[in-house]
């Protein structure tokens, strides 16, 4: 694994040698509106589950650089790309686990040739994950499976199903008050999403190194979940469907990269995605000045100390084209866009607050959107070179 001045001890945790996220648990509609990616643009996006990078690729950027320090996240993105190139839309949904299939291992054989040797070796050794649908293969998804199992015990399968039959926000509100928000639910939620259980089960205790001022993780997340359950239409919320039902409600309520109408566009754009395994600050330092239009940073900044966060933002400014846009989330650690960088970035606080309110993935407490201030006359683009590839895992 790469180590450099940007890496803290969190980034060296063994948890990064396993697949953590098989899906992105971040609402891609926020990134889309914040970043305003358009054909011809160059985009840098943290890979994670690959979904949001692919969803931004549906907008036709000329160049996409997908970065993750966890090589297995990048192997997943490779698999998702290979499926787009080698399967039809139905086959793709079957391979990933959106549609039922007993033939996933055969579908995998049909896409395998597109993968790099390391990704081939990785997925060859993960037959059970392929056969049960890779969208369920991450450590975090397995944690949510356990949540769903217990949720059905506590609320009863019929109550869980009925929540998704609510047709209006009034219905949802009433249903939540009368059938859902019991003391047992509160206790269960508080326990399951406590610092200890989330750290040991879903993420890693070290991920909370920089958390301060959050008294109870469970109460914090339950307040955010309350907003998603009562203020946002449940039928559009594929995150809640995945969490509570373990499936999408239908094939329209899915992330943009899985929608039938985007499949052909993706076939034309996924070839422009360059996948790089390495630490974000390292990768940025290797990119030419004035070369990138958008940056999707997920919530990576809460896993590094404040000075590293600011250093990465300064490097982002160097790499950015004039008017470039960036966005990132805060889950538990406040990484506010620093005011001492106001000469480099204009913040879009109103836009960010409006988007956060609409966030169907609901667990984030803040969303930050900023635009790069740079004089177009001095910003002469340097020649683009592919950043050096680091491989963190040898399967
Ligand atoms: C920050 S995590 C959060 C996951 C996210 N909230 C989601 O729902 O998809 C996203 C990805 O960032 C990667 N990551 C974290 N810190 C990084 C860094 N400094 N450089 C590169 N990748 C990083 C992790 O390996 C992970 O796959």
XYZ file of C-alpha atoms and ligand atoms in Angstrom:
422
model
C 0.000 0.000 0.000
C 1.180 3.527 -0.681
C 2.232 5.610 2.251
C 3.118 9.255 1.998
C 2.784 12.516 3.854
C -0.998 12.498 3.271
C -1.631 9.063 4.711
C -2.676 8.854 8.317
C -2.999 5.619 10.229
C -6.656 5.239 9.186
C -5.631 4.876 5.569
C -3.256 2.072 6.487
C -5.946 -0.091 8.093
C -6.223 -3.686 6.816
C -9.926 -3.033 6.210
C -8.853 -1.324 2.968
C -7.660 -4.648 1.616
C -11.226 -5.938 1.474
C -14.251 -4.694 -0.389
C -15.989 -2.201 1.903
C -18.661 -0.712 -0.358
C -20.302 -2.683 -3.166
C -22.613 0.276 -3.773
C -22.241 4.005 -3.245
C -24.390 5.079 -0.334
C -24.371 8.678 -1.540
C -27.181 10.234 -3.555
C -25.837 10.811 -7.089
C -28.404 13.544 -7.738
C -26.473 15.771 -5.344
C -23.181 15.303 -7.174
C -24.892 15.813 -10.501
C -26.416 19.143 -9.536
C -23.388 20.316 -7.576
C -20.825 19.492 -10.253
C -22.795 20.199 -13.458
C -20.702 17.763 -15.503
C -21.195 18.130 -19.247
C -19.850 16.552 -22.426
C -16.179 17.317 -22.939
C -15.375 17.814 -19.249
C -12.603 16.141 -17.266
C -13.752 14.701 -13.963
C -11.996 13.202 -10.952
C -14.171 10.989 -8.772
C -13.504 8.806 -5.736
C -14.388 5.257 -6.803
C -16.016 3.745 -3.699
C -18.754 1.403 -5.054
C -18.265 2.816 -8.561
C -21.956 3.789 -8.883
C -21.539 7.553 -8.655
C -18.542 7.677 -10.951
C -20.571 5.720 -13.511
C -23.626 7.899 -12.915
C -21.526 10.998 -13.662
C -20.151 9.209 -16.739
C -23.727 9.093 -18.121
C -23.351 12.885 -18.618
C -20.677 12.368 -21.273
C -17.417 13.714 -19.806
C -14.396 13.349 -22.064
C -12.157 12.026 -19.327
C -12.850 10.450 -15.959
C -10.237 9.557 -13.407
C -11.526 7.209 -10.708
C -9.368 7.144 -7.578
C -9.384 4.827 -4.608
C -6.659 3.671 -2.275
C -8.493 0.387 -1.820
C -7.676 -1.692 -4.890
C -10.724 -3.933 -4.381
C -13.048 -0.925 -4.876
C -11.344 -0.371 -8.211
C -11.672 -4.077 -9.138
C -15.388 -3.639 -8.521
C -15.514 -0.631 -10.820
C -13.635 -2.638 -13.449
C -16.262 -5.370 -13.166
C -19.117 -2.869 -13.457
C -17.496 -1.368 -16.557
C -16.778 -4.769 -18.125
C -20.436 -5.736 -17.662
C -21.581 -2.577 -19.458
C -19.287 -3.348 -22.384
C -19.938 -7.083 -22.733
C -23.550 -7.648 -21.661
C -26.945 -6.314 -22.659
C -28.868 -4.322 -20.074
C -30.816 -7.336 -18.796
C -27.644 -9.395 -18.454
C -25.988 -6.513 -16.624
C -28.794 -6.304 -14.061
C -28.580 -10.078 -13.598
C -24.803 -10.056 -13.127
C -24.915 -7.354 -10.454
C -27.857 -8.889 -8.609
C -30.638 -6.429 -9.477
C -32.515 -9.224 -11.289
C -32.702 -12.807 -10.137
C -30.307 -15.198 -11.839
C -28.752 -18.593 -11.289
C -26.280 -17.917 -14.097
C -24.126 -15.179 -12.638
C -20.925 -17.188 -12.769
C -21.507 -17.699 -16.529
C -22.214 -13.993 -16.951
C -18.964 -13.279 -15.132
C -17.109 -15.511 -17.604
C -18.574 -13.385 -20.394
C -17.052 -10.185 -18.980
C -13.867 -11.551 -17.409
C -11.666 -10.938 -20.454
C -12.172 -7.195 -20.041
C -10.643 -7.121 -16.563
C -7.027 -6.429 -15.674
C -5.094 -9.514 -14.492
C -5.335 -8.366 -10.844
C -9.071 -7.810 -11.070
C -9.487 -11.192 -12.780
C -7.538 -12.901 -9.999
C -9.585 -11.066 -7.377
C -12.994 -11.957 -8.826
C -11.921 -15.497 -9.719
C -11.373 -15.987 -5.995
C -14.774 -14.505 -5.098
C -17.195 -16.919 -6.730
C -19.743 -16.794 -3.838
C -19.850 -12.964 -4.087
C -20.418 -13.152 -7.839
C -23.095 -15.806 -7.467
C -25.057 -13.847 -4.888
C -24.784 -10.589 -6.872
C -21.852 -8.246 -6.275
C -24.078 -5.393 -5.108
C -24.306 -7.251 -1.795
C -20.632 -8.135 -1.546
C -19.179 -5.291 0.557
C -18.542 -5.327 4.275
C -20.972 -2.404 4.657
C -23.713 -4.176 2.665
C -23.321 -7.244 4.878
C -23.754 -5.007 7.908
C -26.935 -3.586 6.393
C -28.149 -7.140 5.714
C -27.940 -7.795 9.429
C -29.839 -4.552 10.079
C -32.575 -5.626 7.657
C -32.897 -9.039 9.254
C -33.402 -7.507 12.706
C -35.654 -4.761 11.325
C -38.005 -7.432 10.007
C -38.012 -9.130 13.399
C -38.766 -5.859 15.205
C -41.237 -4.204 12.843
C -42.607 -7.325 11.148
C -42.261 -7.931 7.382
C -45.757 -6.578 6.668
C -45.054 -3.227 8.329
C -41.766 -2.909 6.434
C -43.565 -3.644 3.141
C -46.408 -1.232 3.931
C -43.986 1.639 4.480
C -43.110 1.434 0.787
C -46.784 1.482 -0.196
C -47.333 4.977 1.220
C -48.497 7.174 -1.624
C -48.001 10.640 -0.203
C -45.857 12.380 2.366
C -48.952 12.695 4.578
C -49.365 8.902 4.446
C -45.719 8.416 5.250
C -45.885 10.825 8.164
C -48.933 9.138 9.638
C -47.561 5.668 9.054
C -44.257 6.555 10.685
C -45.971 8.034 13.731
C -48.540 5.283 14.180
C -46.721 2.150 13.037
C -42.995 2.704 12.984
C -41.536 5.075 15.554
C -41.854 2.857 18.644
C -39.535 2.702 21.639
C -38.249 -0.641 20.387
C -37.359 0.918 17.020
C -35.502 3.753 18.742
C -33.586 1.436 21.001
C -32.749 -0.935 18.155
C -31.604 1.885 15.885
C -29.537 3.535 18.596
C -27.793 0.259 19.366
C -27.232 -0.929 15.821
C -25.755 2.378 14.667
C -23.783 3.026 17.843
C -20.112 3.848 17.565
C -19.147 0.364 18.741
C -21.426 -1.701 16.533
C -20.916 0.445 13.419
C -17.160 0.492 13.970
C -16.780 -3.234 14.477
C -19.498 -4.402 12.110
C -19.863 -2.018 9.187
C -16.778 0.176 8.973
C -13.698 0.237 11.194
C -13.259 1.821 14.650
C -10.324 3.903 13.349
C -12.660 5.695 10.922
C -13.945 7.678 13.874
C -10.534 8.994 14.947
C -11.446 12.604 14.095
C -15.042 12.498 15.364
C -15.808 14.935 18.145
C -19.005 16.363 19.576
C -21.324 13.521 18.472
C -22.690 12.183 21.766
C -24.639 9.243 20.391
C -24.062 8.009 16.838
C -27.379 6.123 17.044
C -29.422 9.217 17.969
C -27.550 11.291 15.403
C -28.336 8.855 12.552
C -31.905 8.275 13.757
C -32.645 12.001 13.475
C -31.308 11.940 9.915
C -33.282 8.767 9.105
C -36.438 10.442 10.456
C -36.064 13.152 7.808
C -35.743 10.572 5.004
C -38.667 8.544 6.320
C -41.136 11.402 6.668
C -40.005 14.334 4.476
C -38.852 12.663 1.253
C -41.002 10.444 -1.006
C -40.240 6.872 -0.002
C -40.997 5.351 -3.389
C -38.151 7.276 -5.028
C -35.723 6.334 -2.310
C -33.731 3.385 -3.585
C -31.343 3.680 -0.625
C -34.142 2.974 1.850
C -35.456 0.183 -0.404
C -32.023 -1.440 -0.403
C -31.664 -1.035 3.363
C -35.165 -2.163 4.365
C -36.139 -4.580 1.568
C -32.746 -5.702 0.260
C -33.786 -4.883 -3.297
C -34.870 -2.021 -5.533
C -38.618 -1.323 -5.625
C -38.573 -1.498 -9.419
C -36.127 -0.915 -12.260
C -36.964 2.802 -12.449
C -36.049 3.526 -8.850
C -32.365 2.630 -9.295
C -29.115 4.648 -9.563
C -28.672 6.410 -12.926
C -25.986 3.958 -14.119
C -28.451 1.063 -13.850
C -31.258 2.731 -15.778
C -32.047 1.256 -19.199
C -32.093 4.664 -20.909
C -28.491 5.395 -19.843
C -27.021 2.059 -20.866
C -26.056 2.971 -24.442
C -24.526 6.276 -23.388
C -22.472 4.460 -20.798
C -21.218 2.018 -23.428
C -19.733 5.024 -25.216
C -18.265 6.753 -22.179
C -16.930 4.034 -19.839
C -13.874 3.600 -22.065
C -12.842 7.096 -20.951
C -12.588 6.088 -17.291
C -9.007 5.747 -16.036
C -8.899 3.779 -12.817
C -6.116 4.613 -10.401
C -5.323 2.935 -7.104
C -3.648 5.324 -4.708
C -4.114 8.007 -2.132
C -6.050 11.029 -3.327
C -3.408 13.622 -2.348
C -0.733 11.563 -4.119
C -2.788 11.202 -7.268
C -3.647 14.900 -7.378
C 0.022 15.796 -7.019
C 0.744 13.848 -10.203
C -1.941 15.532 -12.304
C -1.122 18.512 -14.506
C -2.192 22.010 -13.493
C -5.455 23.403 -14.902
C -6.679 20.061 -16.228
C -9.801 18.953 -14.314
C -13.329 20.441 -14.363
C -15.000 18.570 -11.510
C -14.003 16.746 -8.347
C -16.274 14.315 -6.536
C -14.570 13.690 -3.196
C -17.167 11.515 -1.451
C -16.511 11.953 2.286
C -12.787 11.132 2.239
C -11.759 14.247 4.155
C -13.077 13.093 7.491
C -10.554 10.249 7.476
C -7.575 12.617 7.326
C -6.522 15.398 9.727
C -7.546 19.000 9.031
C -4.085 20.055 7.712
C -4.117 17.200 5.165
C -7.645 18.193 4.124
C -6.461 21.750 3.464
C -3.360 20.557 1.654
C -5.499 18.410 -0.653
C -7.767 21.390 -1.346
C -4.754 23.519 -2.317
C -3.585 20.761 -4.645
C -7.119 20.577 -6.053
C -6.929 24.272 -6.841
C -3.691 23.777 -8.761
C -5.144 20.878 -10.777
C -8.474 22.613 -11.422
C -9.450 24.472 -14.540
C -10.913 27.969 -13.982
C -14.513 27.606 -12.763
C -14.036 23.931 -11.825
C -16.456 22.592 -9.223
C -15.971 20.259 -6.286
C -18.239 18.594 -3.778
C -17.868 16.411 -0.710
C -19.873 15.162 2.223
C -19.425 15.008 5.991
C -20.749 11.918 7.738
C -19.618 12.428 11.343
C -16.616 14.747 11.165
C -17.103 18.396 10.304
C -14.850 19.231 7.395
C -16.203 22.648 6.522
C -14.842 24.319 3.457
C -12.040 26.449 5.015
C -12.596 30.201 4.937
C -8.843 30.799 4.764
C -9.045 29.413 1.216
C -11.715 31.906 0.138
C -9.297 33.499 -2.311
C -9.096 30.125 -4.105
C -12.699 28.914 -3.888
C -16.190 30.393 -3.904
C -18.512 28.372 -1.710
C -22.060 27.534 -2.787
C -23.619 27.203 0.625
C -27.248 27.721 -0.359
C -27.047 25.167 -3.134
C -25.304 22.707 -0.811
C -27.931 23.161 1.921
C -30.807 22.713 -0.541
C -29.214 19.564 -1.957
C -28.525 18.156 1.498
C -32.209 18.531 2.366
C -33.104 16.410 -0.692
C -30.434 13.797 0.057
C -32.101 10.379 -0.178
C -28.990 8.700 1.224
C -29.715 10.768 4.394
C -26.799 9.760 6.676
C -24.667 12.822 5.908
C -24.817 15.844 8.162
C -23.200 18.294 5.719
C -22.608 18.708 2.027
C -20.043 21.136 0.641
C -19.986 22.598 -2.854
C -17.351 25.025 -4.095
C -16.166 26.602 -7.316
C -12.555 27.294 -8.207
C -11.469 30.911 -8.587
C -8.697 31.146 -11.139
C -7.790 33.652 -13.784
C -8.433 31.952 -17.155
C -5.583 33.998 -18.701
C -2.893 32.443 -16.507
C -4.383 28.973 -16.510
C -2.622 27.389 -19.449
C -3.316 23.721 -19.396
C -0.366 21.385 -19.007
C -0.092 18.107 -20.834
C -2.108 15.294 -19.255
C -0.226 12.212 -18.193
C -1.739 9.145 -16.652
C -0.921 9.125 -12.928
C 1.275 6.314 -11.738
C -0.811 3.303 -10.759
C -0.362 1.795 -7.327
C -1.688 -1.635 -6.561
C -2.570 -2.107 -2.924
C -3.565 -5.743 -3.045
C -2.140 -8.833 -4.622
C -4.971 -11.363 -4.467
C -14.660 7.800 2.000
S -15.337 6.230 1.589
C -16.997 6.539 1.934
C -17.991 5.710 1.236
C -19.160 6.465 0.830
N -19.730 7.276 1.820
C -20.163 5.640 0.093
O -21.283 5.527 0.539
O -19.813 5.152 -0.967
C -15.251 6.140 -0.166
C -14.003 5.539 -0.682
O -12.938 6.417 -0.456
C -11.756 5.664 -0.348
N -10.802 6.562 0.309
C -10.846 7.034 1.567
N -9.836 7.909 1.781
C -9.137 7.999 0.631
C -8.010 8.703 0.217
N -7.398 9.563 1.017
N -7.558 8.527 -1.056
C -8.167 7.684 -1.898
N -9.267 6.973 -1.557
C -9.753 7.124 -0.318
C -12.160 4.434 0.423
O -11.306 3.358 0.147
C -13.594 4.205 -0.086
O -13.635 3.215 -1.078
